Amino acid sequence: MEADYQETLIRNEEENRRAVSAAEDVLFTTFSRELAQRVNLSPQYISHKAEELNEALWQLVKTFFLRYNETNTDCVFVIDEETKTVTATEYETLPVLFYYWTGSRNRPYRSQKRYGMGGGFKPRARQITFSSIIGQGVLHEIECANAGTLTVEGTIEPCRIGLYTVTLTGGSARREIPVLCGVTDSGRALSEDECRAVLALPVLDCAEDGSRSPHWLKGRSAPHELDKLVPVGALLEQEAEKLSPAQAEEMERMKLRCNGHKAALARKLDGLEVQIRALEAERESVTGDRLKRLSLEKEATRLRRELMKGRESQFFDAMRLDVELEEQIQKFAEQEKLTAKVIREFMIAVTGGN
């Protein structure tokens, strides 16, 4: 069967590829905008986004090593744009590029002879990725100012645009949402789509304001009027809608556990009643052995007392379980309460030009 299955796959491979391609075309070209937006992931989307992110990482890596060449003389890093590699030259000893956290302490990271961005670059330890030591080090050490100016191609009203990170926390859930806010010089607030459209225009010139520093992301900045435009309330409401079903499901599990404990108490009492009836039936069946009848009656009496005591405590045990359930739900609700933390990452003044 396995051999036949593989043979069928090979025989119909081209037809299957055409069918999948046609289905994807239908999904992404003929569906309405609303339906298409509900589809979060696809192989094409993942591949496209991976290319975008890797290209952004490559630009940062180039900036990092070019600045190293500008400020240091112990090594010259040669950048090959075609192969997307960085090669150390003109050195006696490979330099320490930065310090990185191992999980227990900071360690110096000494440069390798050659790095590469390609997926097939060998050895893997020198491949530049977001998870590699060199990739994380570049992201951590790249120097930048928190503000700047941008001149874009086209006629636009001068404006200021800020990038914010809104961290939403509810219980164990934590999510970071990037938000763009902007305002024109005349005071008109810009929507996020308008901010994106402005930043997507071809750049004619750019400059940083203030001093550069590493770890500039998540840096502290003085309050700014743009901070008031961050839609914290709307983001909290959207996140609450996502958390509510999960919260309701967890509370339902708590109630089920409580009901299970109550049912266990009831089953124990039911078991005692079954034992009592069995002893009474056995006692009635004994006719000539008076001692055995007395023994059975004594055991039945003991179980009746235990049953009566159990019934008396069952009510209070059930009340205790209900109180514990209410306390658990209240504590859970307090833990799951959403909070928002807003951090301004950078601010850009944008003007148009030709």
mmCIF file of C-alpha atoms in Angstrom:
data_model
loop_
_atom_site.group_PDB
_atom_site.id
_atom_site.type_symbol
_atom_site.label_atom_id
_atom_site.label_comp_id
_atom_site.label_asym_id
_atom_site.label_seq_id
_atom_site.Cartn_x
_atom_site.Cartn_y
_atom_site.Cartn_z
ATOM 1 C CA MET A 1 0.000 0.000 0.000
ATOM 2 C CA GLU A 2 2.832 2.401 0.855
ATOM 3 C CA ALA A 3 4.564 1.676 -2.458
ATOM 4 C CA ASP A 4 1.327 2.239 -4.403
ATOM 5 C CA TYR A 5 0.698 5.464 -2.497
ATOM 6 C CA GLN A 6 4.151 6.847 -3.286
ATOM 7 C CA GLU A 7 3.777 5.817 -6.931
ATOM 8 C CA THR A 8 0.455 7.638 -7.150
ATOM 9 C CA LEU A 9 1.979 10.778 -5.639
ATOM 10 C CA ILE A 10 4.832 10.760 -8.136
ATOM 11 C CA ARG A 11 2.528 10.052 -11.072
ATOM 12 C CA ASN A 12 0.170 12.914 -10.170
ATOM 13 C CA GLU A 13 2.749 15.350 -8.789
ATOM 14 C CA GLU A 14 2.403 17.918 -11.558
ATOM 15 C CA GLU A 15 -1.387 17.800 -11.481
ATOM 16 C CA ASN A 16 -1.370 18.222 -7.690
ATOM 17 C CA ARG A 17 0.916 21.233 -7.952
ATOM 18 C CA ARG A 18 -1.423 22.864 -10.469
ATOM 19 C CA ALA A 19 -4.411 22.197 -8.214
ATOM 20 C CA VAL A 20 -2.722 23.748 -5.179
ATOM 21 C CA SER A 21 -1.589 26.738 -7.224
ATOM 22 C CA ALA A 22 -5.101 27.263 -8.591
ATOM 23 C CA ALA A 23 -6.590 27.069 -5.099
ATOM 24 C CA GLU A 24 -4.125 29.660 -3.813
ATOM 25 C CA ASP A 25 -4.919 31.938 -6.743
ATOM 26 C CA VAL A 26 -8.614 31.702 -5.945
ATOM 27 C CA LEU A 27 -7.991 32.432 -2.280
ATOM 28 C CA PHE A 28 -5.716 35.431 -2.701
ATOM 29 C CA THR A 29 -7.027 37.016 -5.904
ATOM 30 C CA THR A 30 -10.773 36.448 -6.018
ATOM 31 C CA PHE A 31 -11.782 36.568 -2.332
ATOM 32 C CA SER A 32 -13.013 39.845 -0.930
ATOM 33 C CA ARG A 33 -10.615 42.039 1.008
ATOM 34 C CA GLU A 34 -12.398 41.199 4.267
ATOM 35 C CA LEU A 35 -12.067 37.450 3.751
ATOM 36 C CA ALA A 36 -8.491 37.661 2.560
ATOM 37 C CA GLN A 37 -7.508 39.644 5.654
ATOM 38 C CA ARG A 38 -8.717 36.774 7.842
ATOM 39 C CA VAL A 39 -6.133 34.458 6.304
ATOM 40 C CA ASN A 40 -3.071 35.067 8.458
ATOM 41 C CA LEU A 41 -0.475 32.686 7.051
ATOM 42 C CA SER A 42 0.412 31.047 3.785
ATOM 43 C CA PRO A 43 3.659 29.645 2.391
ATOM 44 C CA GLN A 44 3.973 32.659 0.086
ATOM 45 C CA TYR A 45 3.334 35.102 2.923
ATOM 46 C CA ILE A 46 5.904 33.422 5.168
ATOM 47 C CA SER A 47 8.498 33.353 2.397
ATOM 48 C CA HIS A 48 7.891 37.018 1.511
ATOM 49 C CA LYS A 49 8.071 38.164 5.136
ATOM 50 C CA ALA A 50 11.211 36.099 5.736
ATOM 51 C CA GLU A 51 12.874 37.830 2.779
ATOM 52 C CA GLU A 52 11.839 41.244 4.120
ATOM 53 C CA LEU A 53 13.151 40.527 7.612
ATOM 54 C CA ASN A 54 16.417 39.050 6.360
ATOM 55 C CA GLU A 55 16.964 42.067 4.125
ATOM 56 C CA ALA A 56 16.391 44.395 7.077
ATOM 57 C CA LEU A 57 18.829 42.345 9.174
ATOM 58 C CA TRP A 58 21.421 42.499 6.394
ATOM 59 C CA GLN A 59 21.152 46.298 6.259
ATOM 60 C CA LEU A 60 21.733 46.486 10.027
ATOM 61 C CA VAL A 61 24.667 44.087 9.817
ATOM 62 C CA LYS A 62 26.278 46.209 7.103
ATOM 63 C CA THR A 63 25.763 49.367 9.166
ATOM 64 C CA PHE A 64 27.299 47.709 12.213
ATOM 65 C CA PHE A 65 30.464 46.572 10.433
ATOM 66 C CA LEU A 66 30.856 49.794 8.403
ATOM 67 C CA ARG A 67 30.730 51.804 11.639
ATOM 68 C CA TYR A 68 33.265 49.425 13.151
ATOM 69 C CA ASN A 69 35.587 50.173 10.231
ATOM 70 C CA GLU A 70 35.100 53.909 10.804
ATOM 71 C CA THR A 71 35.936 53.837 14.512
ATOM 72 C CA ASN A 72 38.538 51.048 14.779
ATOM 73 C CA THR A 73 41.888 50.260 13.154
ATOM 74 C CA ASP A 74 42.556 46.739 14.457
ATOM 75 C CA CYS A 75 40.516 45.053 11.708
ATOM 76 C CA VAL A 76 38.839 45.881 8.412
ATOM 77 C CA PHE A 77 35.606 44.102 7.533
ATOM 78 C CA VAL A 78 34.985 43.696 3.815
ATOM 79 C CA ILE A 79 31.322 43.546 2.805
ATOM 80 C CA ASP A 80 30.324 41.667 -0.347
ATOM 81 C CA GLU A 81 26.830 42.748 -1.355
ATOM 82 C CA GLU A 82 26.477 40.116 -4.065
ATOM 83 C CA THR A 83 27.135 37.116 -1.809
ATOM 84 C CA LYS A 84 25.944 38.894 1.354
ATOM 85 C CA THR A 85 29.083 38.031 3.277
ATOM 86 C CA VAL A 86 31.314 39.923 5.704
ATOM 87 C CA THR A 87 35.018 39.017 5.820
ATOM 88 C CA ALA A 88 37.580 40.132 8.413
ATOM 89 C CA THR A 89 40.868 41.381 6.903
ATOM 90 C CA GLU A 90 44.010 43.269 7.968
ATOM 91 C CA TYR A 91 44.066 42.034 11.548
ATOM 92 C CA GLU A 92 46.626 40.509 13.874
ATOM 93 C CA THR A 93 44.029 39.134 16.267
ATOM 94 C CA LEU A 94 40.331 38.982 15.558
ATOM 95 C CA PRO A 95 38.674 41.734 17.633
ATOM 96 C CA VAL A 96 36.012 41.490 20.327
ATOM 97 C CA LEU A 97 32.834 42.916 18.821
ATOM 98 C CA PHE A 98 30.590 43.030 21.890
ATOM 99 C CA TYR A 99 29.619 41.250 25.094
ATOM 100 C CA TYR A 100 26.646 38.908 25.192
ATOM 101 C CA TRP A 101 24.606 37.307 27.964
ATOM 102 C CA THR A 102 25.022 33.531 28.309
ATOM 103 C CA GLY A 103 22.204 33.116 30.792
ATOM 104 C CA SER A 104 24.490 33.413 33.799
ATOM 105 C CA ARG A 105 27.082 36.048 32.875
ATOM 106 C CA ASN A 106 28.327 38.383 30.155
ATOM 107 C CA ARG A 107 30.962 36.953 27.842
ATOM 108 C CA PRO A 108 33.085 38.698 25.202
ATOM 109 C CA TYR A 109 32.245 37.735 21.638
ATOM 110 C CA ARG A 110 35.273 37.551 19.380
ATOM 111 C CA SER A 111 34.711 38.030 15.681
ATOM 112 C CA GLN A 112 34.883 35.129 13.252
ATOM 113 C CA LYS A 113 36.826 35.311 10.002
ATOM 114 C CA ARG A 114 33.761 35.286 7.787
ATOM 115 C CA TYR A 115 29.987 35.628 8.113
ATOM 116 C CA GLY A 116 27.207 35.024 5.603
ATOM 117 C CA MET A 117 23.464 35.604 5.247
ATOM 118 C CA GLY A 118 22.731 32.762 2.828
ATOM 119 C CA GLY A 119 20.697 29.796 4.025
ATOM 120 C CA GLY A 120 23.368 27.421 2.775
ATOM 121 C CA PHE A 121 26.273 29.322 4.309
ATOM 122 C CA LYS A 122 28.729 27.065 6.171
ATOM 123 C CA PRO A 123 29.594 26.703 8.952
ATOM 124 C CA ARG A 124 26.245 27.326 10.594
ATOM 125 C CA ALA A 125 27.895 29.034 13.576
ATOM 126 C CA ARG A 126 28.901 31.908 11.270
ATOM 127 C CA GLN A 127 25.547 32.279 9.555
ATOM 128 C CA ILE A 128 23.840 35.612 10.276
ATOM 129 C CA THR A 129 20.337 35.011 11.581
ATOM 130 C CA PHE A 130 18.058 36.639 14.136
ATOM 131 C CA SER A 131 18.778 33.828 16.599
ATOM 132 C CA SER A 132 22.554 33.616 16.093
ATOM 133 C CA ILE A 133 24.924 35.313 18.522
ATOM 134 C CA ILE A 134 26.187 37.692 15.845
ATOM 135 C CA GLY A 135 22.639 38.570 14.754
ATOM 136 C CA GLN A 136 21.435 39.220 18.288
ATOM 137 C CA GLY A 137 24.623 41.119 19.078
ATOM 138 C CA VAL A 138 24.180 43.436 16.101
ATOM 139 C CA LEU A 139 20.559 44.108 17.046
ATOM 140 C CA HIS A 140 21.616 44.838 20.617
ATOM 141 C CA GLU A 141 24.690 46.944 19.868
ATOM 142 C CA ILE A 142 23.692 48.908 16.766
ATOM 143 C CA GLU A 143 23.831 52.597 17.632
ATOM 144 C CA CYS A 144 21.029 54.965 16.759
ATOM 145 C CA ALA A 145 19.371 58.127 18.038
ATOM 146 C CA ASN A 146 15.788 58.184 19.275
ATOM 147 C CA ALA A 147 14.806 60.973 16.874
ATOM 148 C CA GLY A 148 15.561 62.098 13.350
ATOM 149 C CA THR A 149 14.434 63.940 10.242
ATOM 150 C CA LEU A 150 13.350 62.495 6.947
ATOM 151 C CA THR A 151 12.880 64.082 3.535
ATOM 152 C CA VAL A 152 10.680 62.015 1.234
ATOM 153 C CA GLU A 153 9.836 62.332 -2.432
ATOM 154 C CA GLY A 154 6.550 64.067 -3.122
ATOM 155 C CA THR A 155 4.428 66.882 -1.792
ATOM 156 C CA ILE A 156 3.213 66.214 1.733
ATOM 157 C CA GLU A 157 2.342 68.381 4.697
ATOM 158 C CA PRO A 158 5.240 68.332 7.171
ATOM 159 C CA CYS A 159 4.483 65.954 10.003
ATOM 160 C CA ARG A 160 5.925 64.054 12.921
ATOM 161 C CA ILE A 161 5.551 60.277 13.189
ATOM 162 C CA GLY A 162 6.337 58.160 16.216
ATOM 163 C CA LEU A 163 6.723 54.414 16.568
ATOM 164 C CA TYR A 164 5.376 53.007 19.826
ATOM 165 C CA THR A 165 5.404 49.589 21.431
ATOM 166 C CA VAL A 166 2.284 48.824 23.437
ATOM 167 C CA THR A 167 2.830 45.854 25.757
ATOM 168 C CA LEU A 168 -0.446 44.237 26.825
ATOM 169 C CA THR A 169 -0.258 41.939 29.828
ATOM 170 C CA GLY A 170 -3.023 39.794 31.258
ATOM 171 C CA GLY A 171 -2.069 37.013 33.658
ATOM 172 C CA SER A 172 0.519 34.851 31.911
ATOM 173 C CA ALA A 173 -0.339 36.284 28.481
ATOM 174 C CA ARG A 174 1.886 39.026 27.116
ATOM 175 C CA ARG A 175 1.797 40.631 23.694
ATOM 176 C CA GLU A 176 3.704 43.511 22.130
ATOM 177 C CA ILE A 177 1.950 45.570 19.465
ATOM 178 C CA PRO A 178 3.806 48.130 17.297
ATOM 179 C CA VAL A 179 1.780 51.296 16.707
ATOM 180 C CA LEU A 180 2.468 54.282 14.463
ATOM 181 C CA CYS A 181 1.027 57.667 15.450
ATOM 182 C CA GLY A 182 1.451 60.944 13.612
ATOM 183 C CA VAL A 183 0.371 64.561 13.502
ATOM 184 C CA THR A 184 0.832 67.240 10.839
ATOM 185 C CA ASP A 185 2.236 70.683 11.549
ATOM 186 C CA SER A 186 -1.314 72.025 11.263
ATOM 187 C CA GLY A 187 -2.420 69.701 14.064
ATOM 188 C CA ARG A 188 -4.280 67.011 12.083
ATOM 189 C CA ALA A 189 -3.830 63.526 13.515
ATOM 190 C CA LEU A 190 -2.658 60.883 11.043
ATOM 191 C CA SER A 191 -4.063 57.371 11.022
ATOM 192 C CA GLU A 192 -1.714 54.397 11.121
ATOM 193 C CA ASP A 193 -2.322 53.748 7.402
ATOM 194 C CA GLU A 194 -1.433 57.368 6.617
ATOM 195 C CA CYS A 195 1.754 57.072 8.680
ATOM 196 C CA ARG A 196 2.701 53.917 6.816
ATOM 197 C CA ALA A 197 2.010 55.600 3.462
ATOM 198 C CA VAL A 198 4.293 58.523 4.370
ATOM 199 C CA LEU A 199 7.091 56.225 5.541
ATOM 200 C CA ALA A 200 6.750 54.125 2.368
ATOM 201 C CA LEU A 201 7.610 57.101 0.126
ATOM 202 C CA PRO A 202 11.091 57.129 -1.476
ATOM 203 C CA VAL A 203 13.637 58.726 0.855
ATOM 204 C CA LEU A 204 15.647 61.672 -0.466
ATOM 205 C CA ASP A 205 17.574 62.505 2.696
ATOM 206 C CA CYS A 206 17.700 61.532 6.361
ATOM 207 C CA ALA A 207 19.521 62.600 9.495
ATOM 208 C CA GLU A 208 19.629 61.608 13.155
ATOM 209 C CA ASP A 209 18.921 64.144 15.898
ATOM 210 C CA GLY A 210 20.882 63.930 19.108
ATOM 211 C CA SER A 211 23.545 61.461 20.125
ATOM 212 C CA ARG A 212 23.631 57.847 19.056
ATOM 213 C CA SER A 213 23.547 55.138 21.666
ATOM 214 C CA PRO A 214 23.346 51.337 21.713
ATOM 215 C CA HIS A 215 20.228 49.701 23.105
ATOM 216 C CA TRP A 216 18.255 52.692 21.754
ATOM 217 C CA LEU A 217 15.115 50.599 21.372
ATOM 218 C CA LYS A 218 13.129 50.609 24.627
ATOM 219 C CA GLY A 219 14.958 53.771 25.658
ATOM 220 C CA ARG A 220 13.332 56.288 27.959
ATOM 221 C CA SER A 221 12.177 59.566 26.440
ATOM 222 C CA ALA A 222 10.534 62.704 27.746
ATOM 223 C CA PRO A 223 6.727 62.901 27.303
ATOM 224 C CA HIS A 224 5.533 64.130 23.918
ATOM 225 C CA GLU A 225 2.155 65.301 22.636
ATOM 226 C CA LEU A 226 2.052 62.350 20.240
ATOM 227 C CA ASP A 227 1.915 59.980 23.202
ATOM 228 C CA LYS A 228 -1.722 60.961 23.725
ATOM 229 C CA LEU A 229 -2.659 59.604 20.277
ATOM 230 C CA VAL A 230 -1.713 55.994 21.078
ATOM 231 C CA PRO A 231 -5.062 54.085 21.053
ATOM 232 C CA VAL A 232 -4.463 52.278 24.345
ATOM 233 C CA GLY A 233 -8.180 51.910 25.152
ATOM 234 C CA ALA A 234 -9.041 50.378 21.776
ATOM 235 C CA LEU A 235 -6.110 47.944 21.992
ATOM 236 C CA LEU A 236 -7.186 46.868 25.480
ATOM 237 C CA GLU A 237 -10.738 46.264 24.276
ATOM 238 C CA GLN A 238 -9.534 44.202 21.300
ATOM 239 C CA GLU A 239 -7.266 42.121 23.503
ATOM 240 C CA ALA A 240 -10.012 41.635 26.091
ATOM 241 C CA GLU A 241 -12.252 40.134 23.403
ATOM 242 C CA LYS A 242 -9.520 37.620 22.583
ATOM 243 C CA LEU A 243 -8.871 36.764 26.228
ATOM 244 C CA SER A 244 -12.509 36.508 27.294
ATOM 245 C CA PRO A 245 -13.212 33.091 25.662
ATOM 246 C CA ALA A 246 -10.010 31.680 27.167
ATOM 247 C CA GLN A 247 -10.853 33.166 30.554
ATOM 248 C CA ALA A 248 -14.390 31.775 30.396
ATOM 249 C CA GLU A 249 -13.005 28.344 29.492
ATOM 250 C CA GLU A 250 -10.604 28.384 32.454
ATOM 251 C CA MET A 251 -13.378 29.465 34.835
ATOM 252 C CA GLU A 252 -15.560 26.667 33.491
ATOM 253 C CA ARG A 253 -12.768 24.187 34.248
ATOM 254 C CA MET A 254 -12.635 25.521 37.814
ATOM 255 C CA LYS A 255 -16.385 24.965 38.185
ATOM 256 C CA LEU A 256 -16.118 21.455 36.769
ATOM 257 C CA ARG A 257 -13.358 20.601 39.253
ATOM 258 C CA CYS A 258 -15.530 21.924 42.100
ATOM 259 C CA ASN A 259 -18.528 19.897 40.907
ATOM 260 C CA GLY A 260 -16.275 16.865 40.641
ATOM 261 C CA HIS A 261 -15.278 17.184 44.305
ATOM 262 C CA LYS A 262 -18.952 17.505 45.283
ATOM 263 C CA ALA A 263 -19.810 14.443 43.228
ATOM 264 C CA ALA A 264 -17.022 12.507 44.944
ATOM 265 C CA LEU A 265 -18.557 13.340 48.342
ATOM 266 C CA ALA A 266 -21.990 12.173 47.144
ATOM 267 C CA ARG A 267 -20.537 8.948 45.702
ATOM 268 C CA LYS A 268 -18.924 8.151 49.045
ATOM 269 C CA LEU A 269 -22.290 8.472 50.810
ATOM 270 C CA ASP A 270 -24.024 6.438 48.110
ATOM 271 C CA GLY A 271 -21.424 3.718 48.649
ATOM 272 C CA LEU A 272 -22.216 3.655 52.370
ATOM 273 C CA GLU A 273 -25.933 3.271 51.628
ATOM 274 C CA VAL A 274 -25.193 0.334 49.300
ATOM 275 C CA GLN A 275 -23.102 -1.351 52.012
ATOM 276 C CA ILE A 276 -25.867 -0.840 54.609
ATOM 277 C CA ARG A 277 -28.512 -2.370 52.347
ATOM 278 C CA ALA A 278 -26.243 -5.327 51.618
ATOM 279 C CA LEU A 279 -25.664 -5.937 55.350
ATOM 280 C CA GLU A 280 -29.386 -5.692 56.099
ATOM 281 C CA ALA A 281 -30.194 -8.162 53.313
ATOM 282 C CA GLU A 282 -27.532 -10.548 54.571
ATOM 283 C CA ARG A 283 -28.842 -10.260 58.155
ATOM 284 C CA GLU A 284 -32.400 -11.106 57.039
ATOM 285 C CA SER A 285 -31.132 -14.195 55.238
ATOM 286 C CA VAL A 286 -29.495 -15.556 58.425
ATOM 287 C CA THR A 287 -32.057 -17.542 60.481
ATOM 288 C CA GLY A 288 -30.281 -19.863 62.942
ATOM 289 C CA ASP A 289 -27.047 -18.064 63.791
ATOM 290 C CA ARG A 290 -27.946 -15.400 66.357
ATOM 291 C CA LEU A 291 -24.332 -14.217 66.874
ATOM 292 C CA LYS A 292 -23.849 -13.613 63.156
ATOM 293 C CA ARG A 293 -27.097 -11.621 63.014
ATOM 294 C CA LEU A 294 -25.874 -9.456 65.902
ATOM 295 C CA SER A 295 -22.512 -8.945 64.215
ATOM 296 C CA LEU A 296 -24.164 -7.882 60.949
ATOM 297 C CA GLU A 297 -26.515 -5.526 62.804
ATOM 298 C CA LYS A 298 -23.582 -3.974 64.691
ATOM 299 C CA GLU A 299 -21.680 -3.310 61.418
ATOM 300 C CA ALA A 300 -24.793 -1.875 59.779
ATOM 301 C CA THR A 301 -25.341 0.440 62.782
ATOM 302 C CA ARG A 302 -21.745 1.674 62.545
ATOM 303 C CA LEU A 303 -22.174 2.446 58.838
ATOM 304 C CA ARG A 304 -25.490 4.248 59.527
ATOM 305 C CA ARG A 305 -23.733 6.523 62.011
ATOM 306 C CA GLU A 306 -20.970 7.173 59.500
ATOM 307 C CA LEU A 307 -23.619 7.916 56.858
ATOM 308 C CA MET A 308 -25.474 10.343 59.125
ATOM 309 C CA LYS A 309 -22.234 12.102 60.031
ATOM 310 C CA GLY A 310 -21.307 12.249 56.339
ATOM 311 C CA ARG A 311 -24.663 13.779 55.421
ATOM 312 C CA GLU A 312 -24.285 16.391 58.147
ATOM 313 C CA SER A 313 -20.808 17.377 56.921
ATOM 314 C CA GLN A 314 -21.699 17.139 53.211
ATOM 315 C CA PHE A 315 -23.596 20.438 53.321
ATOM 316 C CA PHE A 316 -20.705 22.265 54.985
ATOM 317 C CA ASP A 317 -18.138 20.617 52.699
ATOM 318 C CA ALA A 318 -20.148 21.751 49.675
ATOM 319 C CA MET A 319 -20.302 25.292 51.102
ATOM 320 C CA ARG A 320 -16.534 25.235 51.644
ATOM 321 C CA LEU A 321 -15.958 24.123 48.045
ATOM 322 C CA ASP A 322 -18.234 26.902 46.761
ATOM 323 C CA VAL A 323 -16.343 29.517 48.795
ATOM 324 C CA GLU A 324 -12.996 28.191 47.541
ATOM 325 C CA LEU A 325 -14.311 28.266 43.963
ATOM 326 C CA GLU A 326 -15.429 31.887 44.332
ATOM 327 C CA GLU A 327 -12.018 32.846 45.744
ATOM 328 C CA GLN A 328 -10.215 31.045 42.906
ATOM 329 C CA ILE A 329 -12.344 32.790 40.263
ATOM 330 C CA GLN A 330 -11.815 36.187 41.896
ATOM 331 C CA LYS A 331 -8.060 35.654 42.118
ATOM 332 C CA PHE A 332 -7.953 34.431 38.511
ATOM 333 C CA ALA A 333 -9.912 37.489 37.322
ATOM 334 C CA GLU A 334 -7.521 39.808 39.148
ATOM 335 C CA GLN A 335 -4.493 38.061 37.664
ATOM 336 C CA GLU A 336 -5.957 38.154 34.163
ATOM 337 C CA LYS A 337 -6.791 41.851 34.338
ATOM 338 C CA LEU A 338 -5.281 43.526 31.290
ATOM 339 C CA THR A 339 -2.718 46.264 31.678
ATOM 340 C CA ALA A 340 -0.946 48.297 29.018
ATOM 341 C CA LYS A 341 2.544 49.762 28.969
ATOM 342 C CA VAL A 342 3.451 52.250 26.243
ATOM 343 C CA ILE A 343 7.017 52.958 25.138
ATOM 344 C CA ARG A 344 7.964 55.394 22.383
ATOM 345 C CA GLU A 345 10.720 53.894 20.277
ATOM 346 C CA PHE A 346 11.546 56.841 18.012
ATOM 347 C CA MET A 347 10.202 60.107 16.598
ATOM 348 C CA ILE A 348 10.724 61.297 13.019
ATOM 349 C CA ALA A 349 10.020 64.717 11.527
ATOM 350 C CA VAL A 350 9.044 64.207 7.867
ATOM 351 C CA THR A 351 8.993 66.774 5.056
ATOM 352 C CA GLY A 352 8.419 66.452 1.316
ATOM 353 C CA GLY A 353 10.838 67.355 -1.436
ATOM 354 C CA ASN A 354 11.585 66.883 -5.126
#
